Short mmCIF file of C-alpha atoms in Angstrom, two decimals:
data_model
loop_
_atom_site.label_atom_id
_atom_site.label_comp_id
_atom_site.label_asym_id
_atom_site.label_seq_id
_atom_site.Cartn_x
_atom_site.Cartn_y
_atom_site.Cartn_z
CA MET A 1 57.36 17.38 -15.07
CA GLN A 2 53.83 18.66 -15.38
CA THR A 3 53.35 21.71 -17.58
CA ASN A 4 50.63 24.32 -17.43
CA ALA A 5 50.16 23.33 -13.80
CA SER A 6 46.94 24.27 -12.06
CA TYR A 7 46.90 23.52 -8.36
CA THR A 8 44.22 24.75 -5.98
CA SER A 9 45.92 24.36 -2.58
CA LEU A 10 49.34 24.25 -0.93
CA VAL A 11 50.52 23.17 2.52
CA ALA A 12 54.11 23.88 3.55
CA VAL A 13 55.78 21.76 6.26
CA GLY A 14 59.14 22.38 7.90
CA ASP A 15 61.33 24.63 10.02
CA SER A 16 62.71 28.20 9.81
CA PHE A 17 63.58 27.82 6.13
CA THR A 18 59.91 27.28 5.27
CA GLU A 19 58.68 29.76 7.89
CA GLY A 20 60.60 32.40 5.93
CA MET A 21 63.46 33.53 8.10
CA SER A 22 65.14 35.98 7.40
CA ASP A 23 62.93 37.57 4.74
CA ARG A 24 61.62 40.16 7.19
CA LEU A 25 58.68 42.42 6.37
CA PRO A 26 58.34 46.01 7.69
CA ASP A 27 56.05 44.82 10.51
CA GLY A 28 58.71 42.40 11.75
CA THR A 29 57.05 39.22 10.49
CA TYR A 30 58.66 36.87 7.99
CA ARG A 31 57.55 36.25 4.42
CA GLY A 32 59.79 33.69 2.71
CA TRP A 33 59.69 31.48 -0.35
CA ALA A 34 56.52 29.57 0.60
CA ASP A 35 54.48 32.77 0.94
CA LEU A 36 55.91 34.05 -2.35
CA LEU A 37 55.04 30.77 -4.05
CA ALA A 38 51.51 30.80 -2.63
CA ALA A 39 50.99 34.35 -3.87
CA ARG A 40 51.98 33.35 -7.40
CA MET A 41 49.78 30.27 -7.38
CA ALA A 42 46.84 32.23 -5.98
CA ALA A 43 47.18 34.83 -8.73
CA ARG A 44 46.50 32.06 -11.24
CA THR A 45 43.80 30.17 -9.38
CA PRO A 46 40.78 31.92 -7.80
CA GLY A 47 40.01 30.55 -4.35
CA PHE A 48 43.53 29.14 -3.93
CA ARG A 49 44.09 27.90 -0.36
CA TYR A 50 47.34 27.93 1.60
CA ALA A 51 48.62 26.75 4.97
CA ASN A 52 52.14 27.01 6.36
CA LEU A 53 52.72 24.76 9.37
CA ALA A 54 56.44 25.52 9.69
CA VAL A 55 58.00 26.59 12.98
CA ARG A 56 61.61 27.72 13.37
CA GLY A 57 64.04 25.38 15.11
CA LYS A 58 62.03 22.21 14.64
CA LEU A 59 63.84 18.89 14.30
CA ILE A 60 62.60 16.16 11.99
CA GLY A 61 61.06 14.25 14.91
CA GLN A 62 58.98 17.28 15.86
CA ILE A 63 57.99 17.91 12.25
CA ALA A 64 56.93 14.28 11.86
CA ALA A 65 54.88 14.31 15.06
CA GLU A 66 53.38 17.81 15.00
CA GLN A 67 53.06 18.88 11.37
CA VAL A 68 52.90 15.82 9.12
CA PRO A 69 49.59 14.42 10.46
CA VAL A 70 47.96 17.85 10.19
CA ALA A 71 49.17 18.36 6.64
CA ALA A 72 48.04 14.88 5.59
CA ALA A 73 44.57 15.48 7.02
CA MET A 74 44.22 18.68 4.98
CA LYS A 75 44.63 16.70 1.72
CA PRO A 76 45.86 19.63 -0.41
CA ASP A 77 46.96 19.43 -4.02
CA VAL A 78 50.61 20.18 -3.10
CA ILE A 79 52.62 19.57 0.05
CA THR A 80 56.19 20.77 0.47
CA LEU A 81 58.34 19.02 3.07
CA VAL A 82 61.75 20.32 4.09
CA GLY A 83 63.20 18.93 7.30
CA GLY A 84 66.18 17.24 8.88
CA LEU A 85 68.77 19.92 8.29
CA ASN A 86 68.54 21.22 11.86
CA ASP A 87 69.31 17.69 13.01
CA THR A 88 72.46 17.52 10.88
CA LEU A 89 73.78 20.69 12.51
CA ARG A 90 73.60 19.23 16.02
CA PRO A 91 76.90 17.98 17.51
CA LYS A 92 75.31 14.57 18.09
CA CYS A 93 73.06 13.42 15.28
CA ASP A 94 71.66 9.95 14.71
CA MET A 95 71.42 9.96 10.92
CA ALA A 96 69.71 6.56 10.84
CA ARG A 97 66.92 8.01 12.99
CA VAL A 98 66.72 11.13 10.81
CA ARG A 99 66.41 9.02 7.67
CA GLY A 100 63.77 6.84 9.28
CA LEU A 101 61.64 9.78 10.39
CA LEU A 102 61.93 11.42 7.00
CA GLU A 103 60.83 8.19 5.34
CA GLU A 104 57.84 7.89 7.69
CA SER A 105 56.88 11.48 6.87
CA VAL A 106 57.08 10.93 3.12
CA GLU A 107 55.07 7.71 3.37
CA ARG A 108 52.35 9.63 5.24
CA LEU A 109 52.29 12.69 3.00
CA ALA A 110 52.69 11.28 -0.52
CA PRO A 111 49.29 9.54 -0.63
CA ALA A 112 47.59 12.57 0.95
CA CYS A 113 48.27 15.02 -1.87
CA GLU A 114 48.42 15.23 -5.63
CA GLN A 115 52.08 16.26 -5.60
CA LEU A 116 54.66 16.04 -2.82
CA VAL A 117 57.69 18.33 -3.15
CA LEU A 118 60.99 17.63 -1.37
CA MET A 119 64.17 19.70 -1.42
CA ARG A 120 67.91 19.47 -1.28
CA SER A 121 68.40 22.52 0.95
CA PRO A 122 70.84 25.31 -0.01
CA GLY A 123 74.20 25.50 1.69
CA ARG A 124 76.09 28.73 2.36
CA GLN A 125 79.72 28.63 1.30
CA GLY A 126 82.06 28.63 4.27
CA PRO A 127 83.51 26.51 7.09
CA VAL A 128 80.13 25.55 8.55
CA LEU A 129 79.06 23.91 5.30
CA GLU A 130 82.34 22.03 5.01
CA ARG A 131 82.07 20.72 8.56
CA PHE A 132 78.57 19.34 8.11
CA ARG A 133 78.66 18.54 4.39
CA PRO A 134 78.86 14.72 4.81
CA ARG A 135 75.70 14.66 6.94
CA MET A 136 73.89 17.04 4.62
CA GLU A 137 74.74 14.97 1.57
CA GLU A 138 73.61 11.80 3.36
CA LEU A 139 70.30 13.54 4.05
CA PHE A 140 69.97 14.64 0.43
CA ALA A 141 70.73 11.14 -0.85
CA CYS A 142 67.82 9.96 1.31
CA VAL A 143 65.61 12.71 -0.17
CA ASP A 144 66.47 11.59 -3.71
CA ASP A 145 65.75 7.96 -2.89
CA LEU A 146 62.42 8.73 -1.24
CA ALA A 147 61.37 10.94 -4.15
CA SER A 148 62.08 8.21 -6.68
CA ARG A 149 60.10 5.65 -4.65
CA HIS A 150 57.09 7.85 -3.87
CA GLY A 151 56.72 10.01 -6.96
CA ALA A 152 57.81 13.23 -5.26
CA LEU A 153 59.50 16.13 -6.99
CA VAL A 154 62.93 17.29 -5.78
CA VAL A 155 64.02 20.92 -5.93
CA ASP A 156 67.83 20.90 -6.01
CA LEU A 157 68.82 24.07 -4.19
CA TYR A 158 72.06 22.53 -2.89
CA GLY A 159 73.31 22.19 -6.47
CA ALA A 160 72.47 25.80 -7.43
CA PRO A 161 75.67 27.93 -7.54
CA SER A 162 73.76 31.14 -6.83
CA LEU A 163 72.40 30.00 -3.47
CA GLY A 164 75.85 29.28 -2.02
CA ASP A 165 76.79 32.96 -2.31
CA PRO A 166 77.09 34.51 1.18
CA ARG A 167 75.49 37.68 -0.20
CA LEU A 168 72.20 35.79 -0.50
CA TRP A 169 72.25 34.93 3.20
CA ASP A 170 71.30 36.96 6.26
CA VAL A 171 73.88 38.20 8.77
CA ASP A 172 73.03 35.21 11.00
CA ARG A 173 74.63 32.98 8.31
CA LEU A 174 71.86 30.40 8.76
CA HIS A 175 68.95 31.86 6.80
CA LEU A 176 68.48 33.22 3.31
CA SER A 177 67.93 36.89 2.55
CA ALA A 178 64.87 38.20 0.72
CA GLU A 179 66.61 37.68 -2.62
CA GLY A 180 67.55 34.14 -1.64
CA HIS A 181 63.94 33.34 -0.78
CA ARG A 182 62.79 34.86 -4.07
CA ARG A 183 65.07 32.51 -5.95
CA VAL A 184 63.85 29.50 -3.98
CA ALA A 185 60.23 30.41 -4.77
CA GLU A 186 61.17 30.57 -8.45
CA ALA A 187 62.86 27.17 -8.23
CA VAL A 188 59.81 25.51 -6.69
CA TRP A 189 57.51 27.32 -9.13
CA GLN A 190 59.39 25.91 -12.11
CA THR A 191 59.66 22.43 -10.58
CA LEU A 192 55.86 22.36 -10.22
CA GLY A 193 55.57 22.92 -13.96
CA TYR A 194 54.78 26.62 -14.16
CA GLU A 195 56.35 28.78 -16.84
CA ALA A 196 59.60 30.36 -15.68
CA GLU A 197 59.49 33.97 -14.57
CA ASP A 198 63.22 34.03 -13.86
CA PRO A 199 65.07 31.42 -15.96
CA GLN A 200 68.36 32.62 -14.47
CA TRP A 201 67.63 31.98 -10.79
CA ARG A 202 70.58 29.58 -10.65
CA THR A 203 72.96 32.14 -12.13
CA PRO A 204 75.46 33.51 -9.60
CA MET A 205 75.36 37.18 -8.73
CA PRO A 206 77.94 39.43 -10.43
CA ALA A 207 81.30 39.35 -8.72
CA THR A 208 82.16 42.21 -6.37
CA ALA A 209 85.28 43.06 -4.40
CA PRO A 210 85.32 41.13 -1.12
CA PRO A 211 85.12 43.14 2.12
CA GLY A 212 88.41 44.10 3.70
CA TRP A 213 90.02 42.37 6.68
CA GLY A 214 88.67 44.91 9.15
CA ALA A 215 85.11 44.69 7.86
CA ARG A 216 85.22 40.88 8.03
CA ARG A 217 86.41 40.95 11.64
CA VAL A 218 83.64 43.36 12.64
CA ALA A 219 81.09 41.12 10.91
CA ASP A 220 82.52 38.03 12.62
CA ALA A 221 82.31 39.68 16.03
CA ARG A 222 78.72 40.79 15.43
CA PHE A 223 77.76 37.31 14.25
CA ALA A 224 79.31 35.67 17.32
CA ARG A 225 77.69 38.10 19.75
CA GLN A 226 74.19 38.25 18.25
CA TYR A 227 73.75 34.76 16.81
CA LEU A 228 76.44 32.16 17.55
CA LEU A 229 76.60 32.53 21.35
CA PRO A 230 72.79 32.51 21.79
CA TRP A 231 72.60 29.46 19.49
CA ILE A 232 75.21 27.64 21.61
CA GLY A 233 73.32 28.64 24.75
CA ARG A 234 70.10 27.12 23.45
CA ARG A 235 71.89 23.89 22.55
CA LEU A 236 73.44 23.61 26.02
CA THR A 237 70.11 24.18 27.77
CA GLY A 238 67.96 22.09 25.43
CA ARG A 239 65.93 25.05 24.24
CA SER A 240 64.84 25.96 20.70
CA SER A 241 64.11 29.27 19.02
CA GLY A 242 60.67 27.87 18.16
CA ASP A 243 59.63 26.84 21.67
CA GLY A 244 56.06 27.96 22.29
CA LEU A 245 55.53 29.38 18.82
CA PRO A 246 52.43 28.40 16.82
CA PRO A 247 52.51 27.38 13.14
CA LYS A 248 52.89 30.30 10.79
CA ARG A 249 49.53 29.72 9.07
CA ALA A 250 47.75 26.89 10.82
CA GLU A 251 44.60 26.56 8.69
CA LEU A 252 44.15 25.81 5.00
CA LEU A 253 42.33 28.98 4.00
CA PRO A 254 41.99 31.13 0.87
CA TYR A 255 45.22 33.04 0.34
CA GLU A 256 45.11 36.78 0.77
CA GLY A 257 48.43 38.53 0.30
#
């Protein structure tokens, strides 16, 4: 790992995880780990440039077609690529196709930057993770293999005990909270070779008494009404939460927080 890192530009590629959901700011926009990381890097490097091409709901095929060529053309010092997890959560998922598209993306991005960063995405503890764990772990095995072959760094969020804690996830149970995103930013920061600001980001939160039966049922009902049923509706109609949305930060420009 590089130490005393000094990078001058960052391009983030991916889906809602990289867009920053659900780290919501007062104006209703999302911040997220990539913005937090860019702010830290910019504080160390005058003129630091940042682009975030991520759009919520995107599948790896869309990321490969819409974002990867743009990121490669920008030729930044660092590119982060996180994709494929949305595919694994679909009832029908062709994992061979997912692996192939991820490999094509890495082969395109690795030569276009000084350092490519891949991730083993975090997984929230619960029945959803258990149902899709085999696909997720197949995806992460592909990430590890591609990293070893193309000189990419891997940020292992899946193996971090802290990020499985439901308290670090939003009420939609799909996206990290602000504290979860802060920990991801710290993880990427350290992986890039910067001095740790929070050496304990992997450490689980202190234990608290679990909510009672009644509180859990109310939370389950709210989750089903506000998030699960709309998600199922989009799957049945072939729609995505990101349809029609532009990239979060489409141009590689000087970062201004």
